[in-house]
Tab-separated table of C-alpha atoms and ligand atoms in Angstrom:
chain	number	residue	atom	x	y	z
A	888	MET	CA	-36.144	22.433	-35.883
A	889	LYS	CA	-36.405	22.616	-32.352
A	890	LYS	CA	-33.403	24.171	-30.374
A	891	GLU	CA	-32.895	20.213	-28.388
A	892	GLU	CA	-32.753	18.504	-31.571
A	893	ASN	CA	-29.589	20.823	-32.890
A	894	LEU	CA	-28.598	20.061	-29.017
A	895	MET	CA	-28.515	16.405	-29.485
A	896	GLU	CA	-26.992	16.758	-32.817
A	897	GLU	CA	-23.854	18.878	-31.243
A	898	ILE	CA	-23.518	16.262	-28.898
A	899	VAL	CA	-23.670	13.509	-31.250
A	900	SER	CA	-21.439	15.450	-33.088
A	901	LEU	CA	-18.317	16.171	-30.751
A	902	ALA	CA	-18.746	12.494	-29.445
A	903	LYS	CA	-17.377	11.852	-32.929
A	904	ARG	CA	-15.340	14.039	-33.520
A	905	LYS	CA	-13.280	14.531	-30.369
A	906	GLY	CA	-13.123	10.593	-30.013
A	907	PHE	CA	-16.205	9.736	-27.417
A	908	ILE	CA	-17.992	7.522	-29.621
A	909	PHE	CA	-18.571	6.895	-33.124
A	910	PRO	CA	-20.818	4.685	-35.573
A	911	ALA	CA	-18.824	1.138	-35.824
A	912	CYS	CA	-17.937	-0.601	-38.179
A	913	GLU	CA	-17.771	2.705	-40.122
A	914	ILE	CA	-16.064	1.721	-43.566
A	915	TYR	CA	-18.396	-0.811	-44.429
A	916	GLY	CA	-21.362	1.516	-43.884
A	917	GLY	CA	-21.826	0.410	-40.069
A	918	LEU	CA	-24.463	-1.774	-38.778
A	919	ALA	CA	-27.944	0.055	-37.616
A	920	ASN	CA	-27.072	2.098	-34.654
A	921	SER	CA	-24.273	0.045	-33.117
A	922	TYR	CA	-21.599	2.292	-32.163
A	923	SER	CA	-18.074	2.435	-30.521
A	924	TYR	CA	-16.500	3.790	-27.569
A	925	GLY	CA	-13.616	5.941	-28.590
A	926	PRO	CA	-10.174	6.329	-25.995
A	927	TYR	CA	-12.503	9.109	-24.798
A	928	GLY	CA	-15.334	7.266	-24.160
A	929	VAL	CA	-13.700	3.974	-22.732
A	930	GLU	CA	-12.638	6.666	-19.977
A	931	LEU	CA	-16.090	8.062	-19.293
A	932	LYS	CA	-17.771	4.457	-19.689
A	933	ASN	CA	-14.597	2.676	-17.073
A	934	ASN	CA	-15.109	5.844	-14.594
A	935	ILE	CA	-19.044	5.446	-14.140
A	936	LYS	CA	-18.920	1.469	-14.037
A	937	LYS	CA	-16.241	2.082	-11.271
A	938	LEU	CA	-17.787	4.569	-9.456
A	939	TRP	CA	-20.887	3.082	-9.526
A	940	TRP	CA	-19.219	-0.381	-8.657
A	941	ASP	CA	-17.449	1.443	-5.717
A	942	THR	CA	-21.035	3.346	-4.543
A	943	PHE	CA	-23.100	0.140	-4.672
A	944	VAL	CA	-20.283	-2.731	-3.997
A	945	LYS	CA	-16.606	-1.568	-2.694
A	946	GLN	CA	-18.533	0.855	0.019
A	947	ARG	CA	-21.055	-1.064	0.988
A	948	SER	CA	-21.327	-4.419	3.172
A	949	ASP	CA	-24.536	-5.943	2.239
A	950	ILE	CA	-23.528	-5.942	-1.593
A	951	ILE	CA	-21.591	-8.244	-3.706
A	952	GLY	CA	-20.522	-8.679	-6.994
A	953	MET	CA	-20.194	-11.372	-9.352
A	954	ASP	CA	-19.930	-11.736	-13.394
A	955	GLY	CA	-21.748	-14.364	-15.198
A	956	PRO	CA	-21.854	-14.817	-19.039
A	957	ILE	CA	-23.543	-14.170	-21.698
A	958	LEU	CA	-24.353	-17.594	-23.161
A	959	LEU	CA	-26.622	-19.256	-20.631
A	960	ASN	CA	-28.857	-22.413	-20.632
A	961	THR	CA	-31.792	-21.803	-22.664
A	962	LYS	CA	-34.011	-23.477	-19.959
A	963	LEU	CA	-32.823	-19.942	-17.811
A	964	TRP	CA	-34.596	-18.144	-20.287
A	965	GLU	CA	-38.107	-20.615	-20.907
A	966	ALA	CA	-37.720	-20.197	-16.998
A	967	SER	CA	-37.838	-16.723	-16.895
A	968	GLY	CA	-40.745	-16.309	-19.478
A	969	HIS	CA	-38.557	-14.807	-22.289
A	970	THR	CA	-38.266	-17.153	-24.962
A	971	GLU	CA	-41.874	-16.903	-24.546
A	972	GLY	CA	-42.756	-13.288	-24.230
A	973	PHE	CA	-40.068	-10.850	-24.527
A	974	ASN	CA	-41.937	-9.338	-27.052
A	975	ASP	CA	-42.606	-5.480	-28.467
A	976	ALA	CA	-45.705	-5.229	-31.640
A	977	MET	CA	-44.067	-4.305	-35.193
A	978	VAL	CA	-45.633	-2.821	-37.835
A	979	ASP	CA	-44.671	-1.815	-40.978
A	980	CYS	CA	-46.131	0.415	-43.786
A	981	LYS	CA	-46.661	-1.193	-46.422
A	982	LYS	CA	-45.810	2.128	-48.687
A	983	CYS	CA	-41.983	3.298	-47.485
A	984	LYS	CA	-41.426	-0.095	-46.366
A	985	LYS	CA	-40.408	1.680	-43.092
A	986	ARG	CA	-40.706	-0.480	-39.996
A	987	PHE	CA	-41.888	0.561	-36.832
A	988	ARG	CA	-42.899	-0.166	-32.820
A	989	ALA	CA	-46.704	-0.032	-33.393
A	990	ASP	CA	-46.798	0.911	-29.169
A	991	HIS	CA	-44.994	3.982	-30.052
A	992	VAL	CA	-46.034	4.916	-32.963
A	993	VAL	CA	-49.851	4.930	-31.674
A	994	LEU	CA	-48.750	6.463	-28.515
A	995	GLU	CA	-47.010	9.735	-31.000
A	996	LEU	CA	-50.211	9.657	-33.425
A	997	THR	CA	-52.709	9.342	-30.373
A	998	GLY	CA	-51.439	10.271	-27.402
A	999	LYS	CA	-52.951	6.516	-26.563
A	1000	ASP	CA	-50.542	4.078	-24.946
A	1001	MET	CA	-51.731	0.637	-26.364
A	1002	GLU	CA	-49.261	-1.336	-25.219
A	1003	GLY	CA	-49.748	-4.875	-25.426
A	1004	ASP	CA	-53.105	-4.380	-27.743
A	1005	LEU	CA	-52.288	-5.825	-30.570
A	1006	ASP	CA	-55.749	-5.659	-32.343
A	1007	GLY	CA	-56.823	-2.958	-31.253
A	1008	MET	CA	-53.306	-1.455	-32.524
A	1009	THR	CA	-54.393	-2.798	-35.647
A	1010	LYS	CA	-57.549	-0.978	-35.855
A	1011	VAL	CA	-56.749	2.122	-34.745
A	1012	LEU	CA	-53.747	2.562	-37.305
A	1013	GLN	CA	-55.819	0.979	-40.244
A	1014	LYS	CA	-58.344	3.581	-39.140
A	1015	GLY	CA	-56.165	5.893	-41.494
A	1016	LEU	CA	-53.235	7.550	-39.300
A	1017	LYS	CA	-50.754	8.502	-41.460
A	1018	CYS	CA	-47.473	7.048	-41.447
A	1019	PRO	CA	-44.875	9.406	-39.680
A	1020	GLU	CA	-42.071	8.583	-42.938
A	1021	CYS	CA	-44.642	9.204	-46.033
A	1022	GLY	CA	-47.742	10.598	-44.991
A	1023	GLU	CA	-49.199	7.481	-46.805
A	1024	SER	CA	-51.845	5.326	-44.224
A	1025	ASP	CA	-51.110	1.510	-45.366
A	1026	TRP	CA	-50.264	-0.540	-42.434
A	1027	THR	CA	-49.900	-4.651	-42.087
A	1028	GLU	CA	-51.134	-5.938	-39.757
A	1029	VAL	CA	-49.251	-5.225	-35.763
A	1030	LYS	CA	-47.950	-8.072	-34.809
A	1031	ASN	CA	-45.389	-8.932	-32.055
A	1032	MET	CA	-41.947	-9.723	-32.880
A	1033	SER	CA	-39.022	-11.550	-30.410
A	1034	GLN	CA	-36.821	-9.385	-28.713
A	1035	MET	CA	-34.681	-12.569	-28.071
A	1036	PHE	CA	-30.953	-12.850	-30.497
A	1037	LYS	CA	-30.948	-16.102	-31.084
A	1038	THR	CA	-27.438	-18.018	-32.042
A	1039	GLU	CA	-26.473	-21.962	-31.836
A	1040	MET	CA	-23.657	-23.570	-30.232
A	1041	ASN	CA	-21.698	-26.435	-31.643
A	1042	SER	CA	-21.860	-28.454	-28.339
A	1043	VAL	CA	-25.664	-27.891	-27.730
A	1044	SER	CA	-28.668	-28.935	-29.398
A	1045	GLY	CA	-31.273	-26.401	-30.029
A	1046	PRO	CA	-30.925	-22.576	-29.757
A	1047	ILE	CA	-29.742	-20.382	-27.397
A	1048	TYR	CA	-29.260	-16.498	-26.712
A	1049	LEU	CA	-27.030	-14.008	-25.941
A	1050	ARG	CA	-28.788	-12.630	-22.618
A	1051	PRO	CA	-31.284	-10.131	-23.168
A	1052	GLU	CA	-30.454	-8.950	-19.076
A	1053	THR	CA	-28.058	-9.641	-16.496
A	1054	ALA	CA	-29.991	-10.192	-14.342
A	1055	GLY	CA	-30.939	-14.181	-15.669
A	1056	ALA	CA	-27.004	-14.923	-14.552
A	1057	ILE	CA	-27.516	-13.782	-11.024
A	1058	PHE	CA	-30.883	-15.810	-9.916
A	1059	VAL	CA	-29.297	-18.771	-11.575
A	1060	ASP	CA	-26.132	-18.505	-9.338
A	1061	PHE	CA	-27.867	-17.920	-6.224
A	1062	LYS	CA	-27.554	-20.962	-4.605
A	1063	ASN	CA	-23.208	-21.227	-5.260
A	1064	ILE	CA	-23.277	-17.484	-3.695
A	1065	LEU	CA	-24.811	-18.384	-0.716
A	1066	ASP	CA	-22.857	-21.709	-0.485
A	1067	SER	CA	-19.988	-19.699	-1.098
A	1068	THR	CA	-20.148	-16.604	0.664
A	1069	ARG	CA	-21.120	-15.491	4.498
A	1070	VAL	CA	-24.248	-13.004	3.322
A	1071	LYS	CA	-26.919	-12.334	5.406
A	1072	ILE	CA	-30.194	-11.462	4.816
A	1073	PRO	CA	-30.874	-8.324	3.134
A	1074	PHE	CA	-28.204	-8.764	0.459
A	1075	GLY	CA	-27.655	-7.831	-2.912
A	1076	ILE	CA	-25.960	-9.455	-5.752
A	1077	ALA	CA	-24.981	-6.282	-8.739
A	1078	GLN	CA	-23.364	-7.483	-11.854
A	1079	ILE	CA	-22.047	-5.107	-14.796
A	1080	GLY	CA	-21.992	-6.491	-18.578
A	1081	LYS	CA	-23.321	-6.101	-21.838
A	1082	ALA	CA	-26.863	-7.508	-22.664
A	1083	PHE	CA	-28.608	-7.956	-26.293
A	1084	ARG	CA	-32.085	-6.902	-27.425
A	1085	ASN	CA	-33.670	-6.960	-31.095
A	1086	GLU	CA	-34.913	-4.264	-31.161
A	1087	ILE	CA	-37.674	-2.917	-33.282
A	1088	VAL	CA	-36.090	0.436	-33.542
A	1089	ALA	CA	-32.533	1.509	-31.693
A	1090	ARG	CA	-33.242	4.822	-31.793
A	1091	ASN	CA	-31.501	8.810	-29.998
A	1092	PHE	CA	-27.696	7.794	-30.560
A	1093	ILE	CA	-27.135	5.387	-27.938
A	1094	PHE	CA	-30.115	5.840	-25.508
A	1095	ARG	CA	-32.147	2.687	-27.228
A	1096	ILE	CA	-29.068	0.377	-28.740
A	1097	ARG	CA	-29.507	-3.697	-29.507
A	1098	GLU	CA	-26.429	-4.249	-28.089
A	1099	PHE	CA	-25.688	-1.863	-24.118
A	1100	GLU	CA	-24.419	-2.767	-21.331
A	1101	GLN	CA	-26.723	-3.001	-17.537
A	1102	MET	CA	-25.852	-2.463	-14.235
A	1103	GLU	CA	-27.931	-4.687	-11.938
A	1104	ILE	CA	-28.456	-5.368	-8.415
A	1105	GLU	CA	-30.676	-8.545	-7.042
A	1106	TYR	CA	-31.249	-6.956	-3.604
A	1107	PHE	CA	-32.376	-10.278	-1.317
A	1108	ILE	CA	-35.273	-9.459	1.388
A	1109	ASP	CA	-37.592	-11.375	3.748
A	1110	PRO	CA	-40.812	-11.949	2.354
A	1111	GLU	CA	-42.004	-10.550	5.707
A	1112	ALA	CA	-40.065	-7.703	5.821
A	1113	GLU	CA	-41.414	-4.033	5.761
A	1114	TRP	CA	-40.077	-3.407	2.334
A	1115	GLU	CA	-41.637	0.811	1.318
A	1116	PRO	CA	-38.973	2.275	2.936
A	1117	LEU	CA	-35.899	-0.127	1.271
A	1118	PHE	CA	-37.643	0.358	-1.719
A	1119	ASP	CA	-38.379	4.720	-1.441
A	1120	ASP	CA	-34.147	4.436	-0.494
A	1121	TRP	CA	-33.445	2.657	-3.481
A	1122	LEU	CA	-35.428	5.526	-5.743
A	1123	ASP	CA	-32.877	8.192	-4.137
A	1124	LYS	CA	-29.431	5.922	-4.059
A	1125	GLN	CA	-30.484	5.995	-8.277
A	1126	GLU	CA	-31.374	9.597	-8.046
A	1127	GLU	CA	-27.996	10.569	-6.359
A	1128	PHE	CA	-25.927	8.339	-8.499
A	1129	ALA	CA	-27.299	10.082	-11.497
A	1130	MET	CA	-26.242	13.322	-10.093
A	1131	MET	CA	-23.056	12.167	-9.192
A	1132	LEU	CA	-22.405	12.679	-13.307
A	1133	GLY	CA	-23.947	15.486	-13.234
A	1134	ALA	CA	-27.610	15.227	-13.691
A	1135	LYS	CA	-29.978	17.998	-12.345
A	1136	LYS	CA	-32.655	17.411	-9.852
A	1137	GLU	CA	-35.095	19.069	-11.828
A	1138	ASP	CA	-33.536	17.132	-14.605
A	1139	LEU	CA	-35.369	13.533	-13.069
A	1140	ARG	CA	-37.872	12.747	-12.453
A	1141	ARG	CA	-39.980	9.508	-11.557
A	1142	TYR	CA	-42.607	7.230	-13.537
A	1143	GLN	CA	-44.588	4.569	-11.351
A	1144	HIS	CA	-46.162	1.699	-13.642
A	1145	PRO	CA	-49.439	1.721	-13.532
A	1146	LYS	CA	-50.983	-1.504	-11.441
A	1147	GLU	CA	-52.484	-2.990	-14.179
A	1148	LYS	CA	-49.212	-3.000	-16.567
A	1149	LEU	CA	-47.344	-4.760	-13.679
A	1150	SER	CA	-46.428	-8.702	-14.347
A	1151	HIS	CA	-48.897	-10.514	-12.034
A	1152	TYR	CA	-45.754	-10.797	-9.161
A	1153	SER	CA	-44.709	-7.497	-9.144
A	1154	LYS	CA	-45.981	-5.345	-6.560
A	1155	LYS	CA	-43.911	-1.769	-7.454
A	1156	THR	CA	-42.618	-0.678	-10.541
A	1157	VAL	CA	-40.826	2.978	-10.818
A	1158	ASP	CA	-38.333	4.583	-13.753
A	1159	VAL	CA	-35.983	6.708	-12.962
A	1160	GLU	CA	-36.501	9.495	-16.089
A	1161	TYR	CA	-34.024	12.244	-17.438
A	1162	ASN	CA	-34.930	14.814	-19.218
A	1163	PHE	CA	-32.636	14.559	-22.119
A	1164	PRO	CA	-32.101	16.732	-25.552
A	1165	PHE	CA	-35.626	14.403	-27.090
A	1166	GLY	CA	-37.666	14.411	-23.814
A	1167	PHE	CA	-37.484	12.324	-20.694
A	1168	GLY	CA	-36.453	8.640	-21.159
A	1169	GLU	CA	-36.095	5.713	-18.021
A	1170	LEU	CA	-32.462	5.456	-16.752
A	1171	PHE	CA	-33.338	3.185	-13.851
A	1172	GLY	CA	-35.417	1.106	-13.381
A	1173	LEU	CA	-36.783	-0.506	-10.066
A	1174	ALA	CA	-39.275	-3.160	-9.245
A	1175	HIS	CA	-40.389	-5.114	-6.372
A	1176	ARG	CA	-40.685	-8.825	-8.295
A	1177	GLY	CA	-41.929	-10.875	-5.564
A	1178	ASN	CA	-40.030	-14.492	-5.196
A	1179	PHE	CA	-41.103	-15.077	-8.931
A	1180	ASP	CA	-37.451	-15.615	-10.549
A	1181	LEU	CA	-36.128	-17.899	-7.600
A	1182	THR	CA	-39.419	-20.307	-7.196
A	1183	GLN	CA	-39.440	-20.554	-11.862
A	1184	HIS	CA	-35.969	-21.237	-11.847
A	1185	ALA	CA	-36.528	-23.948	-8.636
A	1186	LYS	CA	-39.474	-25.683	-10.312
A	1187	SER	CA	-37.499	-25.811	-13.357
A	1188	SER	CA	-34.190	-27.207	-12.240
A	1189	GLY	CA	-35.800	-29.269	-9.437
A	1190	GLN	CA	-33.478	-27.292	-7.179
A	1191	LYS	CA	-34.327	-25.613	-3.961
A	1192	LEU	CA	-33.565	-21.812	-3.555
A	1193	GLU	CA	-34.121	-21.567	-0.560
A	1194	TYR	CA	-32.374	-19.475	2.386
A	1195	SER	CA	-32.067	-20.540	6.080
A	1196	ASP	CA	-32.402	-17.805	8.054
A	1197	ALA	CA	-30.765	-18.418	11.584
A	1198	VAL	CA	-31.681	-14.957	13.384
A	1199	ASN	CA	-35.018	-16.308	12.738
A	1200	ASN	CA	-35.257	-19.746	12.297
A	1201	LYS	CA	-37.323	-20.563	9.261
A	1202	LYS	CA	-36.891	-21.280	5.928
A	1203	TYR	CA	-38.006	-19.129	3.003
A	1204	VAL	CA	-37.696	-18.312	-0.675
A	1205	PRO	CA	-36.832	-14.435	-0.871
A	1206	HIS	CA	-38.431	-11.929	-1.922
A	1207	VAL	CA	-36.079	-9.023	-4.582
A	1208	LEU	CA	-35.682	-5.729	-5.150
A	1209	GLU	CA	-34.691	-5.288	-8.514
A	1210	PRO	CA	-32.580	-1.776	-8.553
A	1211	THR	CA	-31.147	-2.009	-12.690
A	1212	ALA	CA	-29.249	1.078	-14.436
A	1213	GLY	CA	-28.511	1.106	-18.121
A	1214	LEU	CA	-24.554	2.308	-18.498
A	1215	ASP	CA	-25.007	3.229	-22.232
A	1216	ARG	CA	-27.303	5.353	-21.152
A	1217	LEU	CA	-26.118	6.897	-18.219
A	1218	ILE	CA	-23.104	7.666	-19.885
A	1219	LEU	CA	-25.643	9.914	-22.934
A	1220	THR	CA	-26.442	11.587	-19.619
A	1221	SER	CA	-22.882	12.450	-17.916
A	1222	LEU	CA	-22.787	13.738	-21.815
A	1223	CYS	CA	-25.796	15.706	-21.921
A	1224	SER	CA	-25.684	17.028	-18.659
A	1225	ALA	CA	-22.000	18.309	-19.099
A	1226	TYR	CA	-22.248	19.983	-22.233
A	1227	ALA	CA	-21.974	24.024	-22.585
A	1228	VAL	CA	-21.313	27.128	-25.117
A	1229	GLU	CA	-20.110	29.944	-22.949
A	1230	LYS	CA	-19.576	33.209	-24.266
A	1231	LEU	CA	-15.845	34.425	-23.837
A	1232	GLU	CA	-14.424	37.913	-24.370
A	1233	ASN	CA	-12.897	37.097	-28.030
A	1234	GLY	CA	-15.475	34.572	-28.996
A	1235	GLU	CA	-17.428	30.925	-27.250
A	1236	ARG	CA	-15.757	27.819	-26.052
A	1237	VAL	CA	-17.371	24.727	-26.070
A	1238	VAL	CA	-17.004	23.184	-22.379
A	1239	MET	CA	-17.585	19.475	-21.227
A	1240	LYS	CA	-18.105	20.043	-17.195
A	1241	PHE	CA	-17.525	16.469	-15.991
A	1242	PRO	CA	-17.627	15.910	-12.462
A	1243	LYS	CA	-14.061	15.166	-11.970
A	1244	THR	CA	-14.598	11.863	-10.585
A	1245	ILE	CA	-15.693	10.803	-13.899
A	1246	ALA	CA	-13.595	12.915	-16.486
A	1247	PRO	CA	-11.654	11.508	-18.852
A	1248	ILE	CA	-8.643	12.963	-18.638
A	1249	LYS	CA	-7.655	14.767	-15.462
A	1250	ILE	CA	-4.714	16.510	-15.757
A	1251	ALA	CA	-3.317	17.706	-19.772
A	1252	VAL	CA	0.672	18.598	-19.550
A	1253	PHE	CA	2.110	21.342	-21.350
A	1254	PRO	CA	5.252	22.321	-22.597
A	1255	LEU	CA	4.786	26.035	-22.885
A	1256	MET	CA	6.788	25.737	-26.788
A	1257	LYS	CA	7.724	22.474	-28.149
A	1258	ASN	CA	11.134	23.258	-29.981
A	1259	LYS	CA	12.426	24.289	-26.547
A	1260	PRO	CA	13.552	21.058	-25.756
A	1261	ASP	CA	14.719	22.111	-21.417
A	1262	LEU	CA	11.046	23.056	-21.556
A	1263	VAL	CA	9.319	19.878	-22.902
A	1264	LYS	CA	11.992	17.749	-20.958
A	1265	LYS	CA	10.589	19.477	-17.733
A	1266	ALA	CA	7.172	18.684	-19.138
A	1267	LYS	CA	7.864	15.212	-19.419
A	1268	GLU	CA	8.882	15.061	-16.195
A	1269	VAL	CA	5.910	15.999	-14.783
A	1270	PHE	CA	3.822	14.404	-17.156
A	1271	ASP	CA	5.697	11.119	-16.510
A	1272	ILE	CA	4.981	11.480	-12.488
A	1273	LEU	CA	1.087	11.857	-12.351
A	1274	LYS	CA	0.509	9.686	-15.253
A	1275	MET	CA	1.612	7.238	-12.271
A	1276	LYS	CA	-2.068	7.996	-10.661
A	1277	TYR	CA	-3.995	9.985	-12.878
A	1278	MET	CA	-5.136	9.716	-16.416
A	1279	CYS	CA	-3.284	12.407	-18.584
A	1280	GLU	CA	-2.597	13.563	-21.443
A	1281	PHE	CA	0.734	15.369	-23.396
A	1282	ASP	CA	0.467	18.499	-25.591
A	1283	ASP	CA	2.745	20.098	-27.447
A	1284	ASN	CA	0.766	20.552	-30.317
A	1285	GLY	CA	0.002	24.491	-31.073
A	1286	ASN	CA	-0.709	27.590	-29.235
A	1287	VAL	CA	-1.456	27.384	-25.423
A	1288	GLY	CA	-4.659	28.952	-25.591
A	1289	LYS	CA	-6.076	25.946	-28.805
A	1290	ARG	CA	-4.567	23.455	-25.830
A	1291	TYR	CA	-6.969	24.633	-23.420
A	1292	ARG	CA	-10.071	24.375	-26.137
A	1293	ARG	CA	-9.243	21.225	-26.823
A	1294	GLN	CA	-8.994	20.305	-22.754
A	1295	ASP	CA	-12.365	21.817	-22.667
A	1296	GLU	CA	-14.023	20.350	-25.609
A	1297	ILE	CA	-13.188	16.709	-24.072
A	1298	GLY	CA	-13.895	18.449	-20.584
A	1299	THR	CA	-10.445	17.588	-18.492
A	1300	PRO	CA	-10.824	20.079	-14.679
A	1301	TYR	CA	-6.982	20.933	-15.375
A	1302	CYS	CA	-4.363	21.849	-17.254
A	1303	ILE	CA	-0.633	22.252	-16.114
A	1304	THR	CA	1.816	24.452	-18.787
A	1305	VAL	CA	4.931	24.018	-18.174
A	1306	ASP	CA	7.167	27.746	-19.156
A	1307	PHE	CA	9.900	29.674	-18.895
A	1308	ASP	CA	9.975	30.066	-15.292
A	1309	THR	CA	9.562	27.111	-13.900
A	1310	ILE	CA	12.797	25.797	-15.234
A	1311	GLU	CA	14.671	29.299	-15.276
A	1312	LYS	CA	12.942	30.889	-11.888
A	1313	ASP	CA	11.322	29.060	-9.399
A	1314	ASN	CA	10.214	25.992	-10.458
A	1315	THR	CA	6.560	26.228	-10.812
A	1316	VAL	CA	3.856	25.506	-13.463
A	1317	THR	CA	0.780	26.726	-14.089
A	1318	VAL	CA	-2.372	24.838	-13.367
A	1319	ARG	CA	-5.387	26.443	-15.302
A	1320	ASP	CA	-8.618	25.477	-14.079
A	1321	ARG	CA	-11.049	24.217	-16.777
A	1322	ASP	CA	-14.542	26.024	-15.203
A	1323	THR	CA	-13.161	29.274	-13.326
A	1324	MET	CA	-10.367	28.648	-16.241
A	1325	ALA	CA	-8.325	30.851	-13.550
A	1326	GLN	CA	-5.198	30.006	-13.395
A	1327	VAL	CA	-2.363	29.222	-10.440
A	1328	ARG	CA	0.945	29.410	-9.940
A	1329	VAL	CA	2.664	25.558	-7.923
A	1330	LYS	CA	5.678	24.111	-7.198
A	1331	THR	CA	6.421	21.210	-9.168
A	1332	GLU	CA	7.173	19.427	-5.876
A	1333	GLU	CA	3.586	20.785	-4.310
A	1334	LEU	CA	1.887	19.177	-7.565
A	1335	LYS	CA	0.782	15.500	-6.361
A	1336	ASN	CA	-0.594	16.835	-3.055
A	1337	TYR	CA	-2.149	19.358	-5.175
A	1338	PHE	CA	-4.434	17.571	-6.680
A	1339	ILE	CA	-4.939	14.893	-4.185
A	1340	GLU	CA	-6.466	17.837	-2.392
A	1341	ASN	CA	-8.464	18.539	-5.811
A	1342	LEU	CA	-9.102	16.083	-7.895
B	1030	LIG	N1	-33.642	-6.880	-15.065
B	1030	LIG	C1	-34.019	-5.991	-15.487
B	1030	LIG	C2	-34.551	-5.073	-16.607
B	1030	LIG	O1	-33.736	-5.232	-17.892
B	1030	LIG	P1	-35.609	-2.731	-18.182
B	1030	LIG	O2	-36.363	-1.902	-17.603
B	1030	LIG	O3	-35.850	-4.160	-19.726
B	1030	LIG	O4	-34.857	-4.205	-17.159
B	1030	LIG	C3	-33.311	-2.083	-17.894
B	1030	LIG	O5	-33.689	-2.454	-18.385
B	1030	LIG	C4	-32.648	-1.054	-17.717
B	1030	LIG	O6	-31.406	-1.048	-19.396
B	1030	LIG	C5	-32.933	0.243	-18.152
B	1030	LIG	O7	-33.647	1.052	-17.277
B	1030	LIG	C6	-32.193	0.767	-19.709
B	1030	LIG	O8	-31.596	1.828	-19.055
B	1030	LIG	C7	-31.332	-0.405	-19.797
B	1030	LIG	N2	-32.013	-0.227	-21.930
B	1030	LIG	C8	-33.034	-1.291	-21.818
B	1030	LIG	N3	-32.735	-1.193	-22.636
B	1030	LIG	C9	-31.734	-0.847	-23.899
B	1030	LIG	C10	-31.839	-0.403	-25.218
B	1030	LIG	N4	-32.233	-0.816	-26.113
B	1030	LIG	N5	-30.335	0.508	-25.175
B	1030	LIG	C11	-29.963	0.925	-24.143
B	1030	LIG	N6	-30.521	0.697	-22.869
B	1030	LIG	C12	-31.004	0.271	-22.989
């Protein structure tokens, strides 16, 4: 087994053991590749969402937010082309009954990218390519399978769908946003929310799942304006965001989609990829989508989806740049980037070196001993003060060394220990730094300022 595969297993195991992420509904045997975020996972997830929202909405004057529903009018997905064309190529091995994404298996076995060419892939597979699972060569024909999750609503006739992306809701609410705000082009609309795709093969932990979260922006621009500098700037911003989560620059790369693979309306699409233990995979996408979406929805709904440009005295359907991110993939990036095993004099420690902004717990508070009421009382007082501002944890279980190890494994930047000097001498506590393991003594009344400076 490759070292990288071990590394992924270690991260998945830590995620379960420490309550970041575990298989959902496990007591009933789970459900293929569906995961729950546990107590530390949900903190990490919320911190990443907040950082994204702060960076791209709160700290900018040209981007506003919205939150649309998961269930939307089916006409939206017909107009966007999803009901007809949101498909993946599927192939089954007749011997072991294992199902594959045909383009992925062909690429893996031949190195050829044949995405979209169903007949070509059938021919190549049936020429004798061996099933990666059982080693036999007995394939079905390659067929398209819709990625749309279909459901029904009592008050509506015909199928409705769980949204396969958050972007759709932004386009159909474009008019309401123009009418209710004073936005001026260029401007963006941002949304965070769940998306659902009936993936043929979900894999690599939370990298490819069927229910996931996206953080998307539709950035509307004047069709006649120069867009390349904006496009490049968005790519830089996406990479910078990945680095704010702990990714190293050298673990990021850009993949530009070749011209012949672009949709007819797209001028350019580039993915930002991260070097996961299983190889490079897409984190962000950035697409120039022209005016395709607004034009389609205008045609289909009969409503005008135009922008009146008072500055230049013209009316037009804006073009759009779409920077999009997968939240679960960013969480996986933060876990992979943070994971470290360090040699110590007396063994080793596993430490999650999350950037402080996204660490699930910021401060852990310990009484040196749990059977000394004065120590416990003082430690609780410190905990009660700090928890009003920071996500804190109180731990009085086991020796302090073990408590440090526990906090290292969940990536807590600071641990405070209340000891006898605190109550008998000078009202100071020890503050231990996760990364350097250095300890300093800080007066309890100065703790608030200490953390304002350090967190
Ligand atoms: N509106 C554009 C759009 O949805 P996409 O590249 O299909 O573009 C955007 O998806 C992002 O969503 C991807 O860059 C990826 O990070 C994430 N994503 C897509 N499919 C996913 C899946 N099955 N599991 C987890 N994340 C996924």
